[in-house]
C-alpha positions as MATLAB code, in Angstrom:
seq = 'MTSPSRHSPRHAPARWLIILGLLTLTFVVAACGASSAAFPNVGEDLKGVPGAQPAEGRDLGVAPLPVTVTGDGTGLASLADQKIIKTGDISIEVPDVMKALARVRAMALQLGGYVGGSQAGTRDEPATLTLRIPADRFDDALARLHELDGDVVVEATSEQDVTSAVVDLEARITNLQASEQQYRTLLGQAVKVEDILAVQTRLDDVRGQIEQLQAQHKELSGLADLSTLTVTLIPSALQQAAGNWDPGKTIADAFAALVGVAQSVGNGAIWFVIVWVPALIGLGILVLLALRLVPGLRTRISREPKA';
ca = [
      51.459    2.136   62.259;
      50.664    0.020   59.195;
      47.747    1.335   57.147;
      44.949   -1.153   56.319;
      44.885   -2.728   52.868;
      42.854   -0.904   50.259;
      41.030   -4.074   49.163;
      39.129   -6.129   51.661;
      40.525   -9.718   51.952;
      37.055  -11.196   51.563;
      36.745   -9.584   48.122;
      40.021  -11.002   46.780;
      38.795  -14.561   46.042;
      35.733  -13.217   44.196;
      37.913  -10.892   42.125;
      40.262  -13.694   41.126;
      37.285  -15.882   40.215;
      36.013  -13.123   37.923;
      39.437  -12.734   36.301;
      39.761  -16.493   35.810;
      36.263  -16.715   34.354;
      36.935  -13.855   31.948;
      40.124  -15.532   30.766;
      38.270  -18.764   30.049;
      35.350  -17.115   28.285;
      37.680  -14.991   26.164;
      39.117  -18.100   24.518;
      35.645  -19.653   24.109;
      34.212  -16.587   22.394;
      37.290  -16.229   20.174;
      36.883  -19.847   19.050;
      33.324  -19.154   17.882;
      34.699  -16.823   15.195;
      32.328  -13.953   16.010;
      33.347  -10.359   15.464;
      33.858   -7.777   18.189;
      34.992   -4.942   15.932;
      31.776   -3.038   16.732;
      33.159   -2.348   20.267;
      36.461   -0.489   19.646;
      36.782    0.712   23.254;
      36.465   -2.644   24.918;
      40.221   -2.852   25.463;
      40.217    0.379   27.426;
      37.355   -0.860   29.612;
      39.133   -4.131   30.485;
      42.604   -2.800   31.372;
      41.967   -3.571   34.999;
      41.153   -7.228   34.326;
      44.263   -9.164   33.195;
      43.755  -11.523   30.290;
      40.278  -10.197   29.511;
      41.154   -8.227   26.377;
      38.759   -8.884   23.481;
      39.900  -10.813   20.468;
      40.123   -8.702   17.304;
      39.544   -9.484   13.662;
      37.179  -12.377   14.196;
      35.136  -13.376   11.165;
      31.346  -13.507   11.191;
      30.996  -14.927    7.658;
      29.033  -18.112    7.183;
      31.759  -20.497    6.041;
      30.160  -23.823    5.124;
      31.478  -26.810    7.045;
      32.051  -30.143    5.338;
      29.456  -32.800    6.141;
      31.030  -35.287    8.521;
      30.543  -38.921    7.543;
      30.066  -41.334   10.432;
      31.128  -44.942   10.622;
      27.837  -46.237    9.241;
      28.168  -44.041    6.180;
      25.432  -41.546    7.132;
      26.041  -37.820    6.804;
      25.898  -35.108    9.441;
      22.305  -34.319    8.442;
      19.715  -36.715    7.089;
      17.927  -36.041    3.817;
      14.893  -34.795    5.751;
      17.059  -32.213    7.546;
      18.826  -30.944    4.439;
      18.506  -27.243    3.672;
      18.490  -26.629   -0.071;
      17.740  -23.264   -1.678;
      15.843  -23.805   -4.933;
      15.391  -21.079   -7.537;
      14.004  -21.137  -11.050;
      13.142  -18.964  -14.043;
      10.653  -19.974  -16.715;
       9.252  -18.080  -19.705;
       6.059  -19.259  -21.391;
       4.467  -18.001  -24.609;
       0.699  -18.033  -24.086;
      -2.258  -17.083  -26.314;
      -3.907  -15.020  -23.544;
      -1.672  -13.370  -20.933;
      -4.454  -12.315  -18.581;
      -6.003  -15.790  -18.364;
      -2.607  -17.410  -17.841;
      -1.795  -14.824  -15.174;
      -4.911  -15.763  -13.212;
      -4.086  -19.478  -13.484;
      -0.544  -18.987  -12.211;
      -1.772  -16.983   -9.213;
      -4.316  -19.667   -8.346;
      -1.668  -22.389   -8.728;
       0.646  -20.653   -6.239;
      -2.124  -20.549   -3.621;
      -3.086  -24.174   -4.228;
       0.507  -25.291   -3.602;
       0.663  -23.416   -0.290;
       2.720  -20.509   -1.590;
       2.051  -16.930   -2.576;
       2.907  -14.306   -5.181;
       5.835  -12.282   -3.865;
       5.626   -9.696   -6.633;
       4.146   -9.168  -10.090;
       4.380   -6.816  -13.031;
       1.655   -6.906  -15.680;
       0.582   -4.519  -18.420;
      -2.130   -4.843  -21.029;
      -3.314   -8.127  -22.497;
      -0.817   -7.915  -25.391;
       2.218   -7.156  -23.153;
       4.396   -9.600  -21.148;
       3.716  -10.194  -17.437;
       6.186  -11.323  -14.751;
       5.413  -12.976  -11.405;
       7.728  -13.948   -8.548;
       6.322  -16.994   -6.763;
       7.350  -18.266   -3.316;
       6.576  -21.976   -3.268;
       7.290  -24.532   -0.497;
      10.520  -26.308   -1.385;
       8.875  -29.757   -1.472;
       6.313  -28.487   -4.053;
       8.860  -26.838   -6.349;
       8.795  -29.675   -8.919;
       4.982  -29.746   -8.796;
       4.905  -26.045   -9.641;
       7.149  -26.565  -12.675;
       4.982  -29.469  -13.853;
       1.810  -27.362  -13.606;
       3.411  -24.509  -15.505;
       4.206  -26.928  -18.326;
       0.488  -27.809  -18.440;
      -0.514  -24.225  -19.234;
      -1.946  -23.465  -22.672;
       1.278  -22.286  -24.274;
       4.873  -23.149  -25.103;
       7.811  -23.023  -22.679;
      10.450  -20.781  -24.246;
      13.102  -20.680  -21.502;
      13.518  -22.728  -18.325;
      16.399  -22.633  -15.833;
      16.622  -23.995  -12.276;
      19.353  -24.135   -9.653;
      19.849  -25.696   -6.225;
      22.252  -24.670   -3.455;
      22.836  -26.934   -0.459;
      23.253  -24.754    2.644;
      22.872  -27.541    5.201;
      26.442  -27.240    6.494;
      26.125  -23.461    6.760;
      22.915  -23.766    8.805;
      24.489  -26.413   11.090;
      27.540  -24.189   11.531;
      25.371  -21.218   12.504;
      23.386  -23.290   14.988;
      26.588  -24.544   16.660;
      28.056  -21.064   16.912;
      24.818  -19.674   18.324;
      24.734  -22.445   20.946;
      28.335  -21.750   22.012;
      27.720  -18.025   22.263;
      24.546  -18.555   24.287;
      26.540  -20.685   26.751;
      29.120  -17.912   27.006;
      26.362  -15.373   27.537;
      24.982  -17.373   30.444;
      28.413  -17.560   32.096;
      28.913  -13.828   31.659;
      25.592  -13.228   33.375;
      26.755  -15.391   36.273;
      29.999  -13.408   36.538;
      28.053  -10.161   36.384;
      26.061  -11.231   39.431;
      29.301  -11.966   41.336;
      31.139   -8.761   40.401;
      31.594   -6.175   43.166;
      33.874   -3.435   41.847;
      32.554   -0.953   39.286;
      35.346   -1.623   36.781;
      34.666   -5.365   36.934;
      30.954   -4.812   36.385;
      31.632   -2.567   33.372;
      34.098   -5.051   31.880;
      31.722   -7.998   32.195;
      28.783   -5.931   30.907;
      30.796   -4.920   27.827;
      31.598   -8.551   27.139;
      27.965   -9.486   27.638;
      26.779   -6.844   25.182;
      29.374   -8.019   22.656;
      28.218  -11.635   22.858;
      24.542  -10.654   22.690;
      25.210   -8.643   19.509;
      26.978  -11.603   17.911;
      24.108  -13.930   18.804;
      21.515  -11.633   17.245;
      23.568  -11.261   14.063;
      24.006  -15.022   13.668;
      20.325  -15.637   14.431;
      19.371  -13.215   11.640;
      21.623  -15.086    9.202;
      20.145  -18.402   10.323;
      16.591  -17.106    9.833;
      17.379  -15.793    6.353;
      18.998  -19.040    5.187;
      16.213  -21.167    6.654;
      13.560  -18.983    5.014;
      15.203  -19.232    1.595;
      15.446  -23.002    1.974;
      11.851  -23.472    3.174;
      10.286  -21.375    0.397;
      11.769  -21.668   -3.086;
      11.692  -18.748   -5.520;
      10.218  -19.209   -8.997;
      10.089  -16.356  -11.507;
       7.465  -16.808  -14.229;
       7.353  -14.651  -17.370;
       4.237  -14.843  -19.561;
       4.842  -13.731  -23.148;
       1.924  -13.023  -25.536;
       1.967  -15.151  -28.682;
       2.492  -13.592  -32.115;
      -1.228  -14.023  -32.933;
      -2.239  -12.218  -29.747;
       0.205   -9.402  -30.462;
      -1.163   -9.013  -34.005;
      -4.742   -9.062  -32.735;
      -3.828   -6.626  -30.031;
      -2.352   -4.178  -32.539;
      -5.610   -4.056  -34.614;
      -8.533   -2.332  -32.971;
     -11.538   -1.863  -35.306;
     -13.353    0.293  -32.792;
     -10.412    2.672  -32.593;
     -10.195    2.818  -36.394;
     -13.909    3.722  -36.692;
     -13.504    6.350  -33.997;
     -10.503    7.832  -35.829;
     -12.503    7.925  -39.090;
     -15.392    9.744  -37.455;
     -12.942   12.137  -35.856;
     -11.427   12.893  -39.288;
     -14.907   13.442  -40.777;
     -15.791   15.818  -37.992;
     -12.519   17.629  -38.603;
     -13.309   18.092  -42.308;
     -16.817   19.331  -41.480;
     -15.383   21.754  -38.978;
     -12.925   23.081  -41.558;
     -15.718   23.611  -44.131;
     -17.889   25.277  -41.520;
     -15.055   27.545  -40.425;
     -14.434   28.560  -44.058;
     -18.129   29.392  -44.601;
     -18.236   31.440  -41.423;
     -15.141   33.386  -42.448;
     -16.591   33.971  -45.955;
     -19.933   35.240  -44.656;
     -18.542   37.382  -41.878;
     -15.365   38.708  -43.512;
     -15.335   38.314  -47.276;
     -18.982   39.120  -48.118;
     -18.901   42.535  -46.367;
     -15.500   43.227  -47.897;
     -16.703   42.441  -51.431;
     -19.865   44.531  -50.943;
     -17.809   47.463  -49.733;
     -15.424   47.127  -52.672;
     -18.368   47.113  -55.156;
     -19.828   50.252  -53.608;
     -16.478   52.056  -53.944;
     -16.252   51.093  -57.617;
     -19.767   52.373  -58.349;
     -19.075   55.687  -56.581;
     -15.875   56.124  -58.519;
     -17.700   55.592  -61.819;
     -20.359   58.154  -60.910;
     -18.157   60.839  -59.370;
     -15.170   60.901  -61.744;
     -16.170   62.516  -65.076;
     -15.196   60.629  -68.189;
     -13.957   57.595  -66.168;
     -16.620   55.329  -67.594;
     -15.912   56.635  -71.148;
     -12.144   55.994  -70.837;
     -12.758   52.557  -69.497;
     -15.061   51.733  -72.366;
     -12.591   53.109  -74.964;
      -9.630   51.081  -73.717;
      -8.700   48.451  -76.262;
      -9.690   44.969  -75.315;
      -7.030   42.356  -75.178;
];
């Protein structure tokens, strides 16, 4: 008597649909260039699903794509959609560091930005501020810094166009999100445990790639939206000279020296009264006793020839 088949015939079409879907999605995900190295055991999980082995060695780097020029001569992104990272460094010699520091902080707020970090010492020491300014107000910020009461010593700016990189990331994220949706559909159709595990592994892989690319997209967009401007305020030579001379400190040092001399004189007088006066009195008493008690001592002393 022939034994019944292990797999139910009504499950066979669904299983082949899952296998076919996995094959298709494997090529789609591999084309997106996203990495699956973080899931080293995926191959073992998908042995039961032919053609569903994960692609290895896929690159997740943000390789910039060339801007495609259309027939009318326009680029892939308009000027309004361009993503440009602007950075700058400027050093200004100012007569009063603290006043200039307050003006630079107020300027950043007026332009819709903020102070990302600062390092300031005393009024005769340099101060450094890192400003985050909206990209469209970057030139305005430089112009206002030139209007400060001082001289610009060093100025350097740079721009990096990351439009193609941002467009590339957006396209890859869109493709992976489409793949994720199809994997979710397959997961709802899967019946066998090994099929469910295989699809779930693929789904987790794609979700991880999407989150990684979204983080890169957010970082690039943030750098492009807010430019970075580092401002160094250097005290002028006159301020440094004025800062090195402190009359009040000199007067205080003089009084301290006078008090020190007075203390030394007072200490000497105390030592003389307490130590030397009793010692001299005692020595005089001993001499007088010796002259009285030793016969002929006074006579011999008086007879000694004088030098």
